[in-house]
Structures are given as structure tokens and as C-alpha cells.
Amino acid sequence: MNLAELQELHSLPFFDLISRARAVHEANFPAGKIQLCTLLSIKTGGCSEDCAYCTQSARYETDLENQRLLSKETVMASARAARANGSTRFCMGAAWRGVRGGTERFNQVVEIVKEVSSLGMEVCVTLGELGPNEAVTLKEAGVTAYNHNLDTSPEHYPNIVTSHTYEDRLRTIRNVQDAGMSVCCGGILGISETITDRLRMLEVISSFNPQPESVPINSLMPMPGTPLANNPQVDPFDLVRMIACARIAVPGAKVRLSAGRTRLSDETQALCFFAGANSIFYGDKLLTAENPEAGKDRELLAKLGLETLEPNPSLAAPETDHALPASPCCSTAGCC
Ligand code: SAM
Ligand code: DTB
Ligand code: SF4
């Protein structure tokens, strides 16, 4: 969908927008099913990058305790616990700018992925920048989806990150798609962006060919010591509007109501699920930040009559539409 179409959609009266999104949701997914994903930070802090929202950047004075790459045994214990608790997707995140083949850390991650993928859950990793060969190696090791967010519009991105570019992000996404992995790509609300920035991001994401398999929508968790520590909370109705627009713009993707749920009421989350969110991070920790307790989430899902979605570990990457140009491109003159 292009920006003008998204702007028209976003400015609909609230109930018209969420009704439209609901219809798209029901046409594409079983109603009343939510995917549970567990996140684990396998390497924490000390990152070279300067993403203004991130507590893991080495450039900011935060209270975060750095942690080297976890052992395979530690990761497996956490993955088994996640499966036992009902998660069907296990997502491992590392605070790196990227990974390079032939390095010890990449080999270690590949060994971890091989073992985690034997558990029958969907396996997602987010390790930063990837080249084409690294992407193929991860796919062969058993990764189902690679998370690499664009986070905001191409225009606002340089206000938030200067140590790498939007084009770097798009290149990695292309490498992931070429290797046959599914792409998980979304963004953050509350990082001093405008509504137009949010919709521009959706315009870019919806132009991917194939479209992403999942779209995480994070709300900024303001981290003390980072440049965005004092940013105000996102208006809950704006969050619901964004979820609805994502559902309509990327109809076949899981829309993941991601970081920031600790500050959302049950009622706001219910509206997000109505408007098309059908995946959450489950378990009381994200990468470094807090997430609602699992028991509280189970209670909420039960109250709403929502069930959990089965895993699809052999998840095929969505088909490329050959009638459309290869993605990704942000359609900014001179950008790609
Ligand atoms: N280093 C890798 C990268 O940048 O792609 C992977 C980890 S990074 C923490 C993954 C995503 O988490 C970011 O792209 C951003 O969308 C989200 N994120 C990080 N810090 C956040 C925060 N304080 N609040 C909300 N979302 C955040
Ligand atoms: C995504 O879009 N959100 C997750 C996952 N992908 C890796 C990460 C959220 C991080 C929230 C802040 C933290 O835990 O440090
Ligand atoms: Fe590093 Fe990723 Fe955090 Fe940016 S978002 S500082 S790349 S861990």
C-alpha cells in the first residue's frame, strides 16, 4: 500500500478503521488464536551501534549488565522451558551490529540454532547485519524467520541511528529473503516520529516482495541513560490504529504486539487483538526489559476467549510475486 492509501486508512474514524482491519484479519487467520513467542537475549549489551532507544548500546551509560554469548546448554534449557510453557516460537536476540561467517561467535550461534530447531518450535534469530552467505548458513541450520526491524521511516531513521543506515537494513532483509528465510520486520512507536513516519515505514514494509511473515509493533520502553529515556508514552488509540493499518497493509503476516505491553491496560491489548494483532512475546522478560508475567497473560487470553496458535516449524518463506519488483526498496530518491 502506498503512503496516500495508508494516510486515508489511518484517518478513518476509529471504529471504521478497526472494523476494516477485523475483516482482513478474519479473512486471513483463524479468529481467536494468538501465537506465543518467547524471547531470549543470547548476548547482552556492549553493542557498537548507537540506536537511540536501546539500552544495549555501549555508547550510553545504563545500568545494564553485559553478558557474553550464552552456552548452548543454557540456551537449550531456556528453549525447553519456553516450549513447556506453551510457546511455539523461540526468538534469540544478540546485541551485535552483525555477524560474519567463519568467526567463532557465528559458528557458536549456528550450533545453537541447530539444536534449538530440533525442539519443534519456530526458530527466529535477530543478530544484526547479515551477508548472503551467513543468511544461507542460518537457513540451513534451521532458522525459520530472521528478525530485522526497520523501526521507522527512512526519513526519520538517521535521527535515531547514525552508526548504520536504512539501506544497510534493507540489504540484510534482501539477503534473508534470497536465502529463503521468512522475514520478521517491524518497528517502534514513540521514538519522536510523526504519524507520517509510521505510515512511511508501513509503506516500505508492505512493498517487500514477498511480504514479511511477521510484523512486530513495539512501543518504546524508555530506558534510563538512553537519549529517548524521557519520551512520552504512545497514545493507546494511536497504537491500535497502527496495528489496524499493519493488519490491512500486510494481511498475511502475524502482527506481533511486542515491547511495551507492561504499560498497556488489558482493554488496550484487547483492542489490539481485535484490530489484528495475533502474536505476543510471552514470559516475564523481553531481551533486557520487562514483559507481563505469563500468568497474567494467560488470564487475559482466557478472559477474552483467545486460544494459542499451533507452531509451524517448517514455515515456508512467503512466495515472491514475480509481477512485482524485487524488494526491498524504500522508494526514496537516491536511497537504494
Ligand atoms: N541488534 C539487533 C538489531 O538491531 O536488529 C537485534 C536486537 S534489537 C534489540 C531488536 C529490536 O528491538 C529493535 O530493532 C527494536 O525494534 C526493538 N527494541 C530495542 N530496544 C527497544 C526499546 N527500548 N523499546 C522498544 N523496542 C525496542
Ligand atoms: C522485536 O521487534 N521486539 C523484540 C524482538 N523483536 C527482538 C525486542 C524488544 C526489545 C525490548 C527492549 C529490551 O528488552 O531491551
Ligand atoms: Fe545494537 Fe540492535 Fe541495540 Fe541497535 S538495536 S544498539 S544494533 S542491539
mmCIF file of C-alpha atoms and ligand atoms in Angstrom:
data_model
loop_
_atom_site.group_PDB
_atom_site.id
_atom_site.type_symbol
_atom_site.label_atom_id
_atom_site.label_comp_id
_atom_site.label_asym_id
_atom_site.label_seq_id
_atom_site.Cartn_x
_atom_site.Cartn_y
_atom_site.Cartn_z
ATOM 1 C CA MET A 1 0.000 0.000 0.000
ATOM 2 C CA ASN A 2 1.293 3.453 -0.740
ATOM 3 C CA LEU A 3 1.556 6.343 1.680
ATOM 4 C CA ALA A 4 -1.578 8.137 0.415
ATOM 5 C CA GLU A 5 -3.661 4.959 0.852
ATOM 6 C CA LEU A 6 -2.246 4.400 4.321
ATOM 7 C CA GLN A 7 -2.932 8.007 5.300
ATOM 8 C CA GLU A 8 -6.522 7.694 4.157
ATOM 9 C CA LEU A 9 -6.906 4.491 6.153
ATOM 10 C CA HIS A 10 -5.262 5.896 9.265
ATOM 11 C CA SER A 11 -7.532 8.925 9.285
ATOM 12 C CA LEU A 12 -10.774 6.900 9.184
ATOM 13 C CA PRO A 13 -12.983 7.170 12.256
ATOM 14 C CA PHE A 14 -11.560 4.746 14.850
ATOM 15 C CA PHE A 15 -14.366 2.176 14.671
ATOM 16 C CA ASP A 16 -14.401 2.179 10.854
ATOM 17 C CA LEU A 17 -10.664 1.512 10.838
ATOM 18 C CA ILE A 18 -10.741 -1.346 13.328
ATOM 19 C CA SER A 19 -13.780 -2.914 11.624
ATOM 20 C CA ARG A 20 -11.927 -2.899 8.299
ATOM 21 C CA ALA A 21 -8.873 -4.419 9.977
ATOM 22 C CA ARG A 22 -11.016 -7.059 11.696
ATOM 23 C CA ALA A 23 -12.485 -8.162 8.373
ATOM 24 C CA VAL A 24 -8.996 -8.512 6.862
ATOM 25 C CA HIS A 25 -7.854 -10.436 9.926
ATOM 26 C CA GLU A 26 -10.762 -12.880 9.746
ATOM 27 C CA ALA A 27 -10.204 -13.444 6.030
ATOM 28 C CA ASN A 28 -6.584 -14.436 6.637
ATOM 29 C CA PHE A 29 -6.330 -16.063 10.062
ATOM 30 C CA PRO A 30 -8.392 -18.227 12.376
ATOM 31 C CA ALA A 31 -10.155 -15.741 14.642
ATOM 32 C CA GLY A 32 -9.396 -16.093 18.310
ATOM 33 C CA LYS A 33 -5.873 -17.543 18.024
ATOM 34 C CA ILE A 34 -2.756 -15.870 19.381
ATOM 35 C CA GLN A 35 0.812 -17.010 18.772
ATOM 36 C CA LEU A 36 3.012 -17.167 21.881
ATOM 37 C CA CYS A 37 6.700 -16.401 21.334
ATOM 38 C CA THR A 38 9.492 -16.480 23.894
ATOM 39 C CA LEU A 39 12.453 -14.139 23.625
ATOM 40 C CA LEU A 40 15.930 -14.824 24.942
ATOM 41 C CA SER A 41 18.874 -12.469 24.823
ATOM 42 C CA ILE A 42 21.774 -14.768 23.971
ATOM 43 C CA LYS A 43 24.348 -11.952 24.037
ATOM 44 C CA THR A 44 23.548 -8.842 26.011
ATOM 45 C CA GLY A 45 24.880 -5.292 25.891
ATOM 46 C CA GLY A 46 28.157 -3.821 24.704
ATOM 47 C CA CYS A 47 26.808 -3.191 21.187
ATOM 48 C CA SER A 48 28.845 -0.908 18.914
ATOM 49 C CA GLU A 49 25.707 0.740 17.450
ATOM 50 C CA ASP A 50 24.070 3.960 18.629
ATOM 51 C CA CYS A 51 20.333 3.189 18.296
ATOM 52 C CA ALA A 52 18.864 5.927 20.500
ATOM 53 C CA TYR A 53 16.205 3.706 22.072
ATOM 54 C CA CYS A 54 18.454 0.804 23.006
ATOM 55 C CA THR A 55 19.878 0.057 26.397
ATOM 56 C CA GLN A 56 22.309 -2.425 24.849
ATOM 57 C CA SER A 57 24.326 0.218 23.033
ATOM 58 C CA ALA A 58 27.810 0.599 24.527
ATOM 59 C CA ARG A 59 27.554 4.348 23.901
ATOM 60 C CA TYR A 60 25.118 5.111 26.713
ATOM 61 C CA GLU A 61 25.536 4.978 30.476
ATOM 62 C CA THR A 62 22.916 2.479 31.551
ATOM 63 C CA ASP A 63 22.577 0.027 34.436
ATOM 64 C CA LEU A 64 22.595 -2.943 32.094
ATOM 65 C CA GLU A 65 24.932 -5.803 32.923
ATOM 66 C CA ASN A 66 26.660 -7.094 29.808
ATOM 67 C CA GLN A 67 26.586 -10.828 29.169
ATOM 68 C CA ARG A 68 28.769 -12.768 26.739
ATOM 69 C CA LEU A 69 27.246 -15.256 24.325
ATOM 70 C CA LEU A 70 25.350 -17.858 26.363
ATOM 71 C CA SER A 71 26.379 -21.504 26.157
ATOM 72 C CA LYS A 72 24.357 -23.911 24.059
ATOM 73 C CA GLU A 73 23.274 -25.715 27.237
ATOM 74 C CA THR A 74 21.924 -22.530 28.821
ATOM 75 C CA VAL A 75 20.011 -21.614 25.672
ATOM 76 C CA MET A 76 18.590 -25.140 25.370
ATOM 77 C CA ALA A 77 17.352 -25.072 28.970
ATOM 78 C CA SER A 78 15.535 -21.836 28.241
ATOM 79 C CA ALA A 79 14.132 -23.134 24.928
ATOM 80 C CA ARG A 80 12.816 -26.315 26.592
ATOM 81 C CA ALA A 81 11.180 -24.241 29.334
ATOM 82 C CA ALA A 82 9.585 -21.989 26.705
ATOM 83 C CA ARG A 83 8.149 -25.000 24.888
ATOM 84 C CA ALA A 84 6.873 -26.497 28.141
ATOM 85 C CA ASN A 85 5.112 -23.192 28.889
ATOM 86 C CA GLY A 86 3.269 -23.257 25.577
ATOM 87 C CA SER A 87 5.419 -21.024 23.390
ATOM 88 C CA THR A 88 5.530 -22.123 19.782
ATOM 89 C CA ARG A 89 8.219 -19.715 18.644
ATOM 90 C CA PHE A 90 11.620 -19.175 20.237
ATOM 91 C CA CYS A 91 13.404 -15.937 19.341
ATOM 92 C CA MET A 92 17.062 -15.382 20.149
ATOM 93 C CA GLY A 93 18.496 -11.868 20.083
ATOM 94 C CA ALA A 94 22.100 -10.713 20.146
ATOM 95 C CA ALA A 95 23.439 -7.210 20.704
ATOM 96 C CA TRP A 96 25.678 -7.125 17.684
ATOM 97 C CA ARG A 97 25.968 -4.845 14.698
ATOM 98 C CA GLY A 98 26.041 -8.050 12.682
ATOM 99 C CA VAL A 99 27.695 -11.419 12.218
ATOM 100 C CA ARG A 100 30.371 -12.682 9.853
ATOM 101 C CA GLY A 101 30.853 -16.258 8.644
ATOM 102 C CA GLY A 102 33.999 -18.053 9.818
ATOM 103 C CA THR A 103 34.061 -16.278 13.191
ATOM 104 C CA GLU A 104 33.839 -18.244 16.409
ATOM 105 C CA ARG A 105 30.705 -16.425 17.523
ATOM 106 C CA PHE A 106 28.888 -17.141 14.283
ATOM 107 C CA ASN A 107 29.824 -20.833 14.443
ATOM 108 C CA GLN A 108 28.569 -20.964 18.031
ATOM 109 C CA VAL A 109 25.237 -19.390 17.065
ATOM 110 C CA VAL A 110 24.862 -21.852 14.191
ATOM 111 C CA GLU A 111 25.383 -24.764 16.621
ATOM 112 C CA ILE A 112 22.802 -23.270 18.991
ATOM 113 C CA VAL A 113 20.268 -22.859 16.173
ATOM 114 C CA LYS A 114 20.759 -26.466 15.029
ATOM 115 C CA GLU A 115 19.959 -27.769 18.461
ATOM 116 C CA VAL A 116 17.045 -25.422 19.224
ATOM 117 C CA SER A 117 15.453 -26.266 15.878
ATOM 118 C CA SER A 118 15.252 -29.929 16.961
ATOM 119 C CA LEU A 119 12.607 -28.955 19.559
ATOM 120 C CA GLY A 120 9.815 -28.421 17.022
ATOM 121 C CA MET A 121 9.245 -24.722 17.681
ATOM 122 C CA GLU A 122 9.620 -21.996 15.089
ATOM 123 C CA VAL A 123 13.127 -20.582 15.448
ATOM 124 C CA CYS A 124 13.723 -16.868 14.988
ATOM 125 C CA VAL A 125 17.010 -15.039 15.409
ATOM 126 C CA THR A 126 17.980 -11.393 15.362
ATOM 127 C CA LEU A 127 21.733 -10.921 15.122
ATOM 128 C CA GLY A 128 22.032 -7.640 13.199
ATOM 129 C CA GLU A 129 23.509 -7.332 9.721
ATOM 130 C CA LEU A 130 23.858 -10.485 7.585
ATOM 131 C CA GLY A 131 25.616 -11.102 4.295
ATOM 132 C CA PRO A 132 24.237 -13.548 1.714
ATOM 133 C CA ASN A 133 26.423 -16.460 2.851
ATOM 134 C CA GLU A 134 25.620 -16.029 6.533
ATOM 135 C CA ALA A 135 21.924 -15.984 5.629
ATOM 136 C CA VAL A 136 22.198 -19.293 3.760
ATOM 137 C CA THR A 137 24.109 -20.870 6.663
ATOM 138 C CA LEU A 138 21.440 -19.797 9.162
ATOM 139 C CA LYS A 139 18.650 -21.069 6.926
ATOM 140 C CA GLU A 140 20.403 -24.440 6.611
ATOM 141 C CA ALA A 141 20.930 -24.589 10.369
ATOM 142 C CA GLY A 142 17.152 -24.395 10.878
ATOM 143 C CA VAL A 143 16.214 -20.737 11.300
ATOM 144 C CA THR A 144 12.584 -20.195 10.252
ATOM 145 C CA ALA A 145 12.489 -16.417 10.421
ATOM 146 C CA TYR A 146 15.004 -13.608 10.755
ATOM 147 C CA ASN A 147 14.002 -10.502 12.700
ATOM 148 C CA HIS A 148 15.431 -7.275 11.352
ATOM 149 C CA ASN A 149 13.325 -4.203 12.034
ATOM 150 C CA LEU A 150 13.275 -1.008 10.013
ATOM 151 C CA ASP A 151 11.967 0.669 13.162
ATOM 152 C CA THR A 152 10.751 3.880 11.475
ATOM 153 C CA SER A 153 10.660 5.747 8.169
ATOM 154 C CA PRO A 154 13.770 6.178 6.003
ATOM 155 C CA GLU A 155 13.485 9.930 6.657
ATOM 156 C CA HIS A 156 13.458 9.653 10.479
ATOM 157 C CA TYR A 157 15.950 6.777 10.750
ATOM 158 C CA PRO A 158 19.093 8.996 10.722
ATOM 159 C CA ASN A 159 17.697 10.921 13.719
ATOM 160 C CA ILE A 160 17.637 7.670 15.687
ATOM 161 C CA VAL A 161 20.642 5.724 14.400
ATOM 162 C CA THR A 162 23.809 7.078 12.813
ATOM 163 C CA SER A 163 26.157 4.087 13.032
ATOM 164 C CA HIS A 164 24.425 2.211 10.214
ATOM 165 C CA THR A 165 21.896 3.168 7.554
ATOM 166 C CA TYR A 166 18.414 2.282 6.422
ATOM 167 C CA GLU A 167 19.944 0.880 3.252
ATOM 168 C CA ASP A 168 22.131 -1.433 5.371
ATOM 169 C CA ARG A 169 18.929 -2.741 6.998
ATOM 170 C CA LEU A 170 17.248 -3.238 3.606
ATOM 171 C CA ARG A 171 20.275 -5.089 2.257
ATOM 172 C CA THR A 172 20.177 -7.574 5.124
ATOM 173 C CA ILE A 173 16.462 -8.126 4.557
ATOM 174 C CA ARG A 174 17.143 -8.844 0.874
ATOM 175 C CA ASN A 175 19.834 -11.366 1.864
ATOM 176 C CA VAL A 176 17.431 -13.078 4.255
ATOM 177 C CA GLN A 177 14.762 -13.333 1.556
ATOM 178 C CA ASP A 178 17.231 -14.616 -1.021
ATOM 179 C CA ALA A 179 18.293 -17.370 1.373
ATOM 180 C CA GLY A 180 14.642 -18.476 1.663
ATOM 181 C CA MET A 181 14.119 -17.458 5.272
ATOM 182 C CA SER A 182 10.968 -15.670 6.335
ATOM 183 C CA VAL A 183 11.376 -12.048 7.296
ATOM 184 C CA CYS A 184 10.124 -10.616 10.566
ATOM 185 C CA CYS A 185 10.240 -6.837 10.197
ATOM 186 C CA GLY A 186 8.507 -4.075 12.097
ATOM 187 C CA GLY A 187 9.260 -1.040 14.170
ATOM 188 C CA ILE A 188 8.911 1.054 17.299
ATOM 189 C CA LEU A 189 6.363 3.712 18.135
ATOM 190 C CA GLY A 190 7.301 6.520 20.496
ATOM 191 C CA ILE A 191 10.761 7.380 19.174
ATOM 192 C CA SER A 192 9.849 11.011 18.366
ATOM 193 C CA GLU A 193 8.398 10.065 14.982
ATOM 194 C CA THR A 194 5.366 11.567 13.258
ATOM 195 C CA ILE A 195 2.325 9.619 12.111
ATOM 196 C CA THR A 196 3.682 10.036 8.580
ATOM 197 C CA ASP A 197 6.924 8.328 9.654
ATOM 198 C CA ARG A 198 4.916 5.373 10.986
ATOM 199 C CA LEU A 199 2.970 5.074 7.776
ATOM 200 C CA ARG A 200 6.084 5.501 5.585
ATOM 201 C CA MET A 201 7.605 2.582 7.469
ATOM 202 C CA LEU A 202 4.495 0.534 6.727
ATOM 203 C CA GLU A 203 4.632 1.615 3.100
ATOM 204 C CA VAL A 204 8.178 0.259 2.828
ATOM 205 C CA ILE A 205 7.402 -2.956 4.714
ATOM 206 C CA SER A 206 4.257 -3.640 2.713
ATOM 207 C CA SER A 207 6.232 -3.212 -0.512
ATOM 208 C CA PHE A 208 8.544 -6.119 0.315
ATOM 209 C CA ASN A 209 8.241 -8.896 -2.202
ATOM 210 C CA PRO A 210 7.447 -11.312 -0.646
ATOM 211 C CA GLN A 211 5.776 -9.504 2.220
ATOM 212 C CA PRO A 212 7.164 -10.298 5.695
ATOM 213 C CA GLU A 213 5.895 -13.287 7.606
ATOM 214 C CA SER A 214 5.563 -11.188 10.748
ATOM 215 C CA VAL A 215 5.442 -7.528 11.708
ATOM 216 C CA PRO A 216 6.378 -6.698 15.297
ATOM 217 C CA ILE A 217 4.963 -3.417 16.565
ATOM 218 C CA ASN A 218 6.969 -2.279 19.587
ATOM 219 C CA SER A 219 6.129 0.659 21.826
ATOM 220 C CA LEU A 220 9.202 2.388 23.184
ATOM 221 C CA MET A 221 10.226 1.172 26.611
ATOM 222 C CA PRO A 222 12.153 4.240 27.722
ATOM 223 C CA MET A 223 15.498 3.067 29.050
ATOM 224 C CA PRO A 224 17.297 5.236 31.629
ATOM 225 C CA GLY A 225 20.556 6.556 30.204
ATOM 226 C CA THR A 226 19.475 6.386 26.553
ATOM 227 C CA PRO A 227 18.712 9.553 24.561
ATOM 228 C CA LEU A 228 14.995 8.660 24.441
ATOM 229 C CA ALA A 229 14.690 7.949 28.172
ATOM 230 C CA ASN A 230 12.193 10.782 28.689
ATOM 231 C CA ASN A 231 9.984 10.254 25.674
ATOM 232 C CA PRO A 232 6.264 10.213 26.468
ATOM 233 C CA GLN A 233 4.147 7.083 26.209
ATOM 234 C CA VAL A 234 2.406 6.376 22.916
ATOM 235 C CA ASP A 235 -1.328 7.152 22.896
ATOM 236 C CA PRO A 236 -3.074 3.753 23.151
ATOM 237 C CA PHE A 237 -5.532 4.661 20.364
ATOM 238 C CA ASP A 238 -2.596 5.514 18.095
ATOM 239 C CA LEU A 239 -1.101 2.101 18.860
ATOM 240 C CA VAL A 240 -4.391 0.394 17.958
ATOM 241 C CA ARG A 241 -4.581 2.443 14.745
ATOM 242 C CA MET A 242 -1.071 1.334 13.808
ATOM 243 C CA ILE A 243 -1.899 -2.314 14.496
ATOM 244 C CA ALA A 244 -5.011 -1.986 12.309
ATOM 245 C CA CYS A 245 -3.032 -0.364 9.471
ATOM 246 C CA ALA A 246 -0.365 -3.083 9.689
ATOM 247 C CA ARG A 247 -3.054 -5.775 9.565
ATOM 248 C CA ILE A 248 -4.566 -4.257 6.412
ATOM 249 C CA ALA A 249 -1.244 -3.420 4.698
ATOM 250 C CA VAL A 250 0.368 -6.811 5.348
ATOM 251 C CA PRO A 251 -2.688 -9.079 5.509
ATOM 252 C CA GLY A 252 -0.895 -12.444 5.613
ATOM 253 C CA ALA A 253 1.605 -11.509 8.341
ATOM 254 C CA LYS A 254 1.358 -12.192 12.023
ATOM 255 C CA VAL A 255 1.152 -8.782 13.638
ATOM 256 C CA ARG A 256 3.034 -9.030 16.910
ATOM 257 C CA LEU A 257 2.076 -6.747 19.787
ATOM 258 C CA SER A 258 5.664 -6.576 21.011
ATOM 259 C CA ALA A 259 7.606 -4.456 23.519
ATOM 260 C CA GLY A 260 5.706 -2.127 25.820
ATOM 261 C CA ARG A 261 2.814 -4.316 26.955
ATOM 262 C CA THR A 262 3.677 -3.764 30.642
ATOM 263 C CA ARG A 263 2.294 -0.238 30.255
ATOM 264 C CA LEU A 264 -0.847 -1.234 28.359
ATOM 265 C CA SER A 265 -4.170 -1.900 30.031
ATOM 266 C CA ASP A 266 -5.973 -5.180 29.362
ATOM 267 C CA GLU A 267 -8.570 -3.169 27.471
ATOM 268 C CA THR A 268 -5.982 -1.637 25.123
ATOM 269 C CA GLN A 269 -4.478 -5.055 24.461
ATOM 270 C CA ALA A 270 -7.969 -6.424 23.744
ATOM 271 C CA LEU A 271 -8.482 -3.656 21.176
ATOM 272 C CA CYS A 272 -5.111 -4.509 19.612
ATOM 273 C CA PHE A 273 -6.156 -8.172 19.293
ATOM 274 C CA PHE A 274 -9.479 -7.117 17.782
ATOM 275 C CA ALA A 275 -7.674 -4.887 15.276
ATOM 276 C CA GLY A 276 -5.445 -7.708 14.067
ATOM 277 C CA ALA A 277 -2.599 -8.373 16.497
ATOM 278 C CA ASN A 278 -2.246 -12.143 16.694
ATOM 279 C CA SER A 279 1.115 -12.717 18.320
ATOM 280 C CA ILE A 280 2.793 -11.667 21.565
ATOM 281 C CA PHE A 281 6.045 -12.172 23.429
ATOM 282 C CA TYR A 282 5.208 -14.403 26.349
ATOM 283 C CA GLY A 283 7.237 -14.728 29.548
ATOM 284 C CA ASP A 284 8.289 -12.089 32.007
ATOM 285 C CA LYS A 285 11.331 -10.812 30.127
ATOM 286 C CA LEU A 286 11.916 -9.428 26.649
ATOM 287 C CA LEU A 287 15.632 -9.031 25.878
ATOM 288 C CA THR A 288 16.544 -6.808 28.803
ATOM 289 C CA ALA A 289 13.208 -5.176 29.624
ATOM 290 C CA GLU A 290 10.145 -6.407 31.464
ATOM 291 C CA ASN A 291 7.162 -8.109 29.928
ATOM 292 C CA PRO A 292 3.879 -9.029 31.659
ATOM 293 C CA GLU A 293 4.022 -12.175 33.800
ATOM 294 C CA ALA A 294 2.995 -15.316 31.943
ATOM 295 C CA GLY A 295 0.170 -15.986 34.414
ATOM 296 C CA LYS A 296 -1.274 -12.540 33.821
ATOM 297 C CA ASP A 297 -1.209 -13.101 30.057
ATOM 298 C CA ARG A 298 -2.870 -16.490 30.405
ATOM 299 C CA GLU A 299 -5.602 -14.842 32.473
ATOM 300 C CA LEU A 300 -6.113 -12.116 29.865
ATOM 301 C CA LEU A 301 -6.290 -14.585 26.967
ATOM 302 C CA ALA A 302 -8.771 -16.726 28.923
ATOM 303 C CA LYS A 303 -10.940 -13.688 29.726
ATOM 304 C CA LEU A 304 -11.062 -12.825 26.024
ATOM 305 C CA GLY A 305 -11.681 -16.431 24.953
ATOM 306 C CA LEU A 306 -8.472 -16.432 22.921
ATOM 307 C CA GLU A 307 -6.563 -19.653 22.285
ATOM 308 C CA THR A 308 -2.961 -20.199 21.321
ATOM 309 C CA LEU A 309 -1.781 -20.828 17.786
ATOM 310 C CA GLU A 310 -0.028 -24.096 16.901
ATOM 311 C CA PRO A 311 3.641 -23.999 15.843
ATOM 312 C CA ASN A 312 4.649 -24.162 12.229
ATOM 313 C CA PRO A 313 8.364 -25.018 12.422
ATOM 314 C CA SER A 314 8.675 -25.826 8.735
ATOM 315 C CA LEU A 315 7.207 -22.402 7.968
ATOM 316 C CA ALA A 316 7.960 -21.783 4.326
ATOM 317 C CA ALA A 317 9.005 -18.278 3.380
ATOM 318 C CA PRO A 318 6.110 -16.461 1.664
ATOM 319 C CA GLU A 319 6.061 -16.718 -2.133
ATOM 320 C CA THR A 320 7.606 -13.961 -4.250
ATOM 321 C CA ASP A 321 5.109 -12.213 -6.514
ATOM 322 C CA HIS A 322 7.034 -12.108 -9.775
ATOM 323 C CA ALA A 323 4.739 -9.456 -11.196
ATOM 324 C CA LEU A 324 6.144 -7.003 -8.642
ATOM 325 C CA PRO A 325 9.659 -5.545 -8.437
ATOM 326 C CA ALA A 326 12.093 -7.319 -6.145
ATOM 327 C CA SER A 327 12.074 -5.786 -2.704
ATOM 328 C CA PRO A 328 13.092 -4.128 -0.584
ATOM 329 C CA CYS A 329 13.093 -0.544 -1.643
ATOM 330 C CA CYS A 330 12.032 2.455 0.389
ATOM 331 C CA SER A 331 11.282 4.474 -2.793
ATOM 332 C CA THR A 332 13.325 7.411 -1.545
ATOM 333 C CA ALA A 333 15.223 9.060 -4.368
ATOM 334 C CA GLY A 334 18.877 8.059 -4.175
ATOM 335 C CA CYS A 335 18.369 5.742 -1.233
ATOM 336 C CA CYS A 336 18.587 2.270 -2.776
HETATM 337 N N1 SAM B 1 20.914 -5.999 17.303
HETATM 338 C C1 SAM B 1 19.858 -6.489 16.518
HETATM 339 C C2 SAM B 1 19.194 -5.422 15.695
HETATM 340 O O1 SAM B 1 19.361 -4.257 15.993
HETATM 341 O O2 SAM B 1 18.495 -5.789 14.749
HETATM 342 C C3 SAM B 1 18.803 -7.251 17.304
HETATM 343 C C4 SAM B 1 18.330 -6.772 18.645
HETATM 344 S S1 SAM B 1 17.405 -5.262 18.690
HETATM 345 C C5 SAM B 1 17.295 -5.071 20.418
HETATM 346 C C6 SAM B 1 15.788 -5.715 18.104
HETATM 347 C C7 SAM B 1 14.688 -4.679 18.115
HETATM 348 O O3 SAM B 1 14.214 -4.468 19.436
HETATM 349 C C8 SAM B 1 14.996 -3.288 17.644
HETATM 350 O O4 SAM B 1 15.059 -3.190 16.247
HETATM 351 C C9 SAM B 1 13.826 -2.507 18.198
HETATM 352 O O5 SAM B 1 12.729 -2.557 17.306
HETATM 353 C C10 SAM B 1 13.467 -3.275 19.469
HETATM 354 N N2 SAM B 1 13.832 -2.516 20.672
HETATM 355 C C11 SAM B 1 15.063 -2.352 21.185
HETATM 356 N N3 SAM B 1 15.037 -1.579 22.280
HETATM 357 C C12 SAM B 1 13.747 -1.229 22.474
HETATM 358 C C13 SAM B 1 13.079 -0.426 23.439
HETATM 359 N N4 SAM B 1 13.736 0.194 24.406
HETATM 360 N N5 SAM B 1 11.748 -0.303 23.347
HETATM 361 C C14 SAM B 1 11.069 -0.912 22.345
HETATM 362 N N6 SAM B 1 11.649 -1.682 21.411
HETATM 363 C C15 SAM B 1 12.970 -1.832 21.454
HETATM 364 C C1 DTB B 2 11.169 -7.014 18.241
HETATM 365 O O1 DTB B 2 10.638 -6.353 17.325
HETATM 366 N N1 DTB B 2 10.996 -6.775 19.541
HETATM 367 C C2 DTB B 2 11.803 -7.684 20.335
HETATM 368 C C3 DTB B 2 12.384 -8.651 19.253
HETATM 369 N N2 DTB B 2 11.972 -8.045 18.034
HETATM 370 C C4 DTB B 2 13.808 -8.973 19.276
HETATM 371 C C5 DTB B 2 12.788 -6.967 21.167
HETATM 372 C C6 DTB B 2 12.151 -5.978 22.111
HETATM 373 C C7 DTB B 2 13.210 -5.389 22.954
HETATM 374 C C8 DTB B 2 12.665 -4.540 24.035
HETATM 375 C C9 DTB B 2 13.717 -3.902 24.850
HETATM 376 C C10 DTB B 2 14.585 -4.812 25.623
HETATM 377 O O2 DTB B 2 14.165 -5.911 26.059
HETATM 378 O O3 DTB B 2 15.731 -4.418 25.844
HETATM 379 FE FE1 SF4 B 3 22.771 -2.850 18.931
HETATM 380 FE FE2 SF4 B 3 20.464 -3.816 17.971
HETATM 381 FE FE3 SF4 B 3 20.508 -2.290 20.216
HETATM 382 FE FE4 SF4 B 3 20.996 -1.164 17.865
HETATM 383 S S1 SF4 B 3 19.075 -2.148 18.499
HETATM 384 S S2 SF4 B 3 22.180 -0.855 19.756
HETATM 385 S S3 SF4 B 3 22.092 -2.807 16.792
HETATM 386 S S4 SF4 B 3 21.418 -4.299 19.958
#
